Amino acid sequence: MARPSQCIFVRSSVLLAVLALFTLRITALEEGACERPHPPPTPTPTMCSKAFIGKPAPDFSADAVVDSDFKTVKLSDYKGKYVILFFYPLDFTFVCPTEIIAFSERAHEFEKIGAQLLACSTDSKFSHLAWIQQPRKQGGLGEMKIPVLADTNHQISRDYGVLIEEAGIAFRGLFIIDPKGVLRQITINDLPVGRSVDETLRLVQAFQYTDKHGEVCPANWQPGKATIKPGVKESQEYFEGANH
């Protein structure tokens, strides 16, 4: 059995070794910092999200550009409809106009199924309007068929958990909210990659089908394709047909 003095000696030795390694590490980092530039900080989303699947979507009210005019838009304005709220980082950028234009040009397809598209960034309504007035050949948005919200105080982005606090911009978050105001789907992309209008439309159609019929939609489901009756015995009809 080790004596108390021996235990103290071992612990002291370990502590000294750890401190020595820590000192060497700090020194190496400081020396390296002088030789190479600092890497850009990794953006981190806010940790104050109030957006959860199956829970009421955070309500909001914001200035927006609607039909080239300034209006106030509230989530409650669209009660009884599906709402697709999608965030983008910044006006006058590169991936963003491709997404917003793609959604805007197919707004009529969402309207036909009782769904409303809303775009949102932390830019001001004046920035939005200037970007809308810029021709598409110059990177502008041109005519918009969907509202573009101005989250200038960052509250909407923060509530939905997409705000990059240190940069004051939002990740590419997309939220599908049902007619009862409940969040049904959340996706958040990193900044470099845009989203799919086709997939967004498919998801809304799938949720609408399950809401109406009570059956569930398998992978890659499209309107008119087979669905599954949620039950051990009932589901066999689908599996037998899909795996013949």
Short mmCIF file of C-alpha atoms in Angstrom, two decimals:
data_model
loop_
_atom_site.label_atom_id
_atom_site.label_comp_id
_atom_site.label_asym_id
_atom_site.label_seq_id
_atom_site.Cartn_x
_atom_site.Cartn_y
_atom_site.Cartn_z
CA MET A 1 0.00 0.00 0.00
CA ALA A 2 1.39 3.40 -1.04
CA ARG A 3 2.28 5.87 1.70
CA PRO A 4 0.57 9.29 1.78
CA SER A 5 3.86 11.00 0.96
CA GLN A 6 4.28 8.79 -2.13
CA CYS A 7 0.73 9.61 -3.35
CA ILE A 8 1.38 13.32 -2.94
CA PHE A 9 4.64 12.97 -4.88
CA VAL A 10 2.93 11.12 -7.76
CA ARG A 11 0.09 13.63 -7.97
CA SER A 12 2.52 16.54 -7.94
CA SER A 13 4.58 14.94 -10.70
CA VAL A 14 1.50 14.42 -12.89
CA LEU A 15 0.35 18.00 -12.30
CA LEU A 16 3.78 19.38 -13.20
CA ALA A 17 3.85 17.29 -16.38
CA VAL A 18 0.41 18.55 -17.45
CA LEU A 19 1.40 22.16 -16.76
CA ALA A 20 4.59 21.72 -18.78
CA LEU A 21 2.68 20.31 -21.77
CA PHE A 22 0.11 23.11 -21.52
CA THR A 23 2.87 25.75 -21.49
CA LEU A 24 4.53 24.18 -24.53
CA ARG A 25 1.21 24.09 -26.37
CA ILE A 26 0.44 27.76 -25.68
CA THR A 27 3.95 28.76 -26.76
CA ALA A 28 3.62 26.79 -29.99
CA LEU A 29 0.28 28.40 -30.76
CA GLU A 30 1.61 31.89 -30.13
CA GLU A 31 4.66 31.28 -32.31
CA GLY A 32 2.51 29.78 -35.04
CA ALA A 33 0.17 32.74 -34.94
CA CYS A 34 3.04 35.01 -35.90
CA GLU A 35 3.87 32.83 -38.90
CA ARG A 36 0.41 32.30 -40.40
CA PRO A 37 -2.93 34.17 -40.47
CA HIS A 38 -5.69 33.19 -38.12
CA PRO A 39 -8.30 30.89 -39.70
CA PRO A 40 -11.78 32.39 -39.94
CA PRO A 41 -13.95 31.56 -36.94
CA THR A 42 -16.49 28.80 -37.45
CA PRO A 43 -19.94 30.39 -37.47
CA THR A 44 -22.24 29.12 -34.77
CA PRO A 45 -26.03 29.44 -34.67
CA THR A 46 -27.82 31.00 -31.76
CA MET A 47 -28.61 28.66 -28.87
CA CYS A 48 -31.91 30.45 -28.11
CA SER A 49 -34.08 28.65 -30.66
CA LYS A 50 -37.77 28.45 -29.91
CA ALA A 51 -38.51 26.35 -33.00
CA PHE A 52 -39.28 22.68 -32.37
CA ILE A 53 -40.95 20.03 -34.51
CA GLY A 54 -44.50 19.36 -33.37
CA LYS A 55 -44.68 22.59 -31.37
CA PRO A 56 -46.25 25.96 -32.27
CA ALA A 57 -43.99 27.97 -34.57
CA PRO A 58 -42.63 31.18 -33.02
CA ASP A 59 -44.92 34.04 -33.99
CA PHE A 60 -43.47 37.12 -35.64
CA SER A 61 -44.29 40.51 -37.09
CA ALA A 62 -41.88 42.26 -39.46
CA ASP A 63 -41.59 44.89 -42.15
CA ALA A 64 -41.52 43.34 -45.60
CA VAL A 65 -41.47 44.17 -49.27
CA VAL A 66 -44.72 42.91 -50.81
CA ASP A 67 -45.46 43.71 -54.46
CA SER A 68 -42.73 46.40 -54.40
CA ASP A 69 -44.34 48.16 -51.44
CA PHE A 70 -43.64 48.21 -47.71
CA LYS A 71 -46.05 46.27 -45.52
CA THR A 72 -46.11 44.60 -42.13
CA VAL A 73 -46.29 40.81 -42.31
CA LYS A 74 -47.32 38.56 -39.42
CA LEU A 75 -47.29 34.79 -39.22
CA SER A 76 -50.87 34.98 -37.95
CA ASP A 77 -51.87 36.58 -41.29
CA TYR A 78 -51.62 33.13 -42.84
CA LYS A 79 -53.53 31.09 -40.28
CA GLY A 80 -55.31 28.24 -42.05
CA LYS A 81 -52.55 27.90 -44.66
CA TYR A 82 -49.30 26.04 -44.84
CA VAL A 83 -46.42 28.52 -44.54
CA ILE A 84 -42.91 27.96 -45.88
CA LEU A 85 -40.58 30.39 -44.13
CA PHE A 86 -37.07 30.34 -45.55
CA PHE A 87 -34.09 32.36 -44.37
CA TYR A 88 -31.13 33.45 -46.46
CA PRO A 89 -27.89 35.19 -45.39
CA LEU A 90 -27.67 38.50 -47.27
CA ASP A 91 -29.01 40.67 -50.06
CA PHE A 92 -26.75 41.32 -53.07
CA THR A 93 -24.96 37.98 -52.76
CA PHE A 94 -24.62 34.93 -54.99
CA VAL A 95 -26.52 31.77 -54.03
CA CYS A 96 -29.32 33.78 -52.43
CA PRO A 97 -30.87 35.28 -55.60
CA THR A 98 -30.96 31.86 -57.28
CA GLU A 99 -32.99 30.46 -54.38
CA ILE A 100 -35.36 33.40 -53.94
CA ILE A 101 -36.06 33.69 -57.66
CA ALA A 102 -36.60 29.92 -57.95
CA PHE A 103 -39.17 29.96 -55.14
CA SER A 104 -40.82 33.15 -56.42
CA GLU A 105 -41.23 31.79 -59.95
CA ARG A 106 -43.09 28.78 -58.60
CA ALA A 107 -45.16 30.60 -56.01
CA HIS A 108 -48.31 29.79 -58.00
CA GLU A 109 -47.72 26.06 -57.44
CA PHE A 110 -47.66 26.59 -53.69
CA GLU A 111 -50.70 28.88 -53.85
CA LYS A 112 -52.67 26.16 -55.65
CA ILE A 113 -52.25 23.86 -52.66
CA GLY A 114 -52.97 26.57 -50.08
CA ALA A 115 -49.37 27.33 -49.10
CA GLN A 116 -47.59 30.67 -48.66
CA LEU A 117 -43.88 31.28 -49.24
CA LEU A 118 -42.03 33.86 -47.12
CA ALA A 119 -38.37 34.83 -47.61
CA CYS A 120 -36.46 36.44 -44.74
CA SER A 121 -33.03 37.90 -44.00
CA THR A 122 -31.55 40.35 -41.50
CA ASP A 123 -31.25 43.09 -44.15
CA SER A 124 -33.49 46.17 -44.04
CA LYS A 125 -36.63 46.63 -46.12
CA PHE A 126 -34.79 49.36 -48.05
CA SER A 127 -32.02 46.94 -48.97
CA HIS A 128 -34.63 44.38 -50.04
CA LEU A 129 -36.38 46.93 -52.25
CA ALA A 130 -33.13 48.06 -53.87
CA TRP A 131 -32.23 44.45 -54.62
CA ILE A 132 -35.68 43.75 -56.07
CA GLN A 133 -35.34 46.80 -58.32
CA GLN A 134 -31.99 45.56 -59.65
CA PRO A 135 -32.26 43.55 -62.91
CA ARG A 136 -31.70 39.82 -62.66
CA LYS A 137 -28.96 39.98 -65.28
CA GLN A 138 -27.03 42.11 -62.77
CA GLY A 139 -27.62 39.76 -59.83
CA GLY A 140 -30.84 41.40 -58.67
CA LEU A 141 -34.15 39.79 -57.80
CA GLY A 142 -36.43 41.54 -60.26
CA GLU A 143 -40.18 41.13 -59.84
CA MET A 144 -41.02 39.21 -56.67
CA LYS A 145 -44.17 37.15 -56.25
CA ILE A 146 -43.51 36.43 -52.57
CA PRO A 147 -43.00 38.70 -49.53
CA VAL A 148 -39.41 39.38 -48.45
CA LEU A 149 -39.20 40.02 -44.70
CA ALA A 150 -36.73 42.35 -42.98
CA ASP A 151 -35.52 40.84 -39.69
CA THR A 152 -33.47 43.89 -38.78
CA ASN A 153 -33.47 43.25 -35.03
CA HIS A 154 -32.56 39.57 -35.60
CA GLN A 155 -35.45 38.39 -33.43
CA ILE A 156 -37.05 36.07 -36.00
CA SER A 157 -33.71 34.50 -36.95
CA ARG A 158 -32.87 34.04 -33.28
CA ASP A 159 -36.25 32.54 -32.41
CA TYR A 160 -35.93 30.06 -35.26
CA GLY A 161 -32.37 29.11 -34.32
CA VAL A 162 -30.64 30.17 -37.55
CA LEU A 163 -28.90 33.38 -36.48
CA ILE A 164 -25.10 33.48 -36.69
CA GLU A 165 -24.63 35.83 -33.76
CA GLU A 166 -21.11 37.05 -34.53
CA ALA A 167 -21.98 37.85 -38.15
CA GLY A 168 -25.55 39.04 -37.70
CA ILE A 169 -26.81 36.92 -40.61
CA ALA A 170 -28.88 33.75 -40.90
CA PHE A 171 -28.09 30.24 -42.05
CA ARG A 172 -30.24 28.88 -44.86
CA GLY A 173 -33.05 27.63 -42.65
CA LEU A 174 -36.35 26.41 -44.08
CA PHE A 175 -39.43 25.82 -41.92
CA ILE A 176 -42.75 24.28 -42.91
CA ILE A 177 -45.62 25.39 -40.68
CA ASP A 178 -49.04 23.78 -40.94
CA PRO A 179 -52.45 25.53 -40.93
CA LYS A 180 -52.66 25.17 -37.14
CA GLY A 181 -49.35 27.00 -36.72
CA VAL A 182 -47.40 23.86 -35.81
CA LEU A 183 -43.87 23.28 -37.10
CA ARG A 184 -43.75 20.16 -39.26
CA GLN A 185 -40.33 20.32 -40.90
CA ILE A 186 -36.98 22.04 -40.33
CA THR A 187 -33.88 22.02 -42.51
CA ILE A 188 -30.84 24.26 -42.06
CA ASN A 189 -28.12 24.44 -44.69
CA ASP A 190 -24.64 25.87 -44.26
CA LEU A 191 -24.09 29.05 -46.27
CA PRO A 192 -22.59 27.73 -49.55
CA VAL A 193 -25.42 25.40 -50.67
CA GLY A 194 -28.88 26.36 -51.89
CA ARG A 195 -32.14 24.48 -51.42
CA SER A 196 -34.54 22.57 -53.67
CA VAL A 197 -37.91 24.00 -54.59
CA ASP A 198 -39.03 20.56 -55.81
CA GLU A 199 -38.27 18.94 -52.46
CA THR A 200 -39.98 21.73 -50.53
CA LEU A 201 -43.13 21.37 -52.63
CA ARG A 202 -43.03 17.58 -52.23
CA LEU A 203 -42.79 17.87 -48.45
CA VAL A 204 -45.77 20.21 -48.22
CA GLN A 205 -47.82 17.86 -50.42
CA ALA A 206 -46.77 14.89 -48.29
CA PHE A 207 -47.76 16.56 -45.02
CA GLN A 208 -51.07 17.62 -46.53
CA TYR A 209 -51.75 14.04 -47.61
CA THR A 210 -51.02 12.61 -44.19
CA ASP A 211 -53.14 15.32 -42.55
CA LYS A 212 -56.12 14.40 -44.73
CA HIS A 213 -55.84 10.63 -45.04
CA GLY A 214 -53.98 9.51 -41.92
CA GLU A 215 -51.61 7.34 -43.95
CA VAL A 216 -47.85 7.90 -43.99
CA CYS A 217 -45.56 8.68 -46.92
CA PRO A 218 -42.54 6.47 -47.72
CA ALA A 219 -39.16 7.61 -49.04
CA ASN A 220 -39.28 9.65 -52.25
CA TRP A 221 -43.08 9.72 -52.19
CA GLN A 222 -44.77 11.76 -54.88
CA PRO A 223 -48.45 12.68 -55.20
CA GLY A 224 -50.39 9.77 -56.65
CA LYS A 225 -47.92 7.16 -55.43
CA ALA A 226 -48.62 4.48 -52.83
CA THR A 227 -48.69 5.36 -49.14
CA ILE A 228 -48.53 3.20 -46.02
CA LYS A 229 -51.26 2.40 -43.52
CA PRO A 230 -49.53 2.81 -40.14
CA GLY A 231 -49.98 -0.57 -38.51
CA VAL A 232 -48.11 -3.87 -38.30
CA LYS A 233 -50.67 -5.81 -40.34
CA GLU A 234 -52.04 -2.93 -42.37
CA SER A 235 -48.60 -1.91 -43.67
CA GLN A 236 -48.07 -5.34 -45.27
CA GLU A 237 -50.14 -4.29 -48.27
CA TYR A 238 -47.59 -1.60 -49.13
CA PHE A 239 -44.50 -3.72 -48.44
CA GLU A 240 -45.77 -6.63 -50.53
CA GLY A 241 -46.43 -4.34 -53.46
CA ALA A 242 -43.15 -2.43 -53.13
CA ASN A 243 -40.93 -5.51 -52.83
CA HIS A 244 -42.38 -7.98 -55.35
#
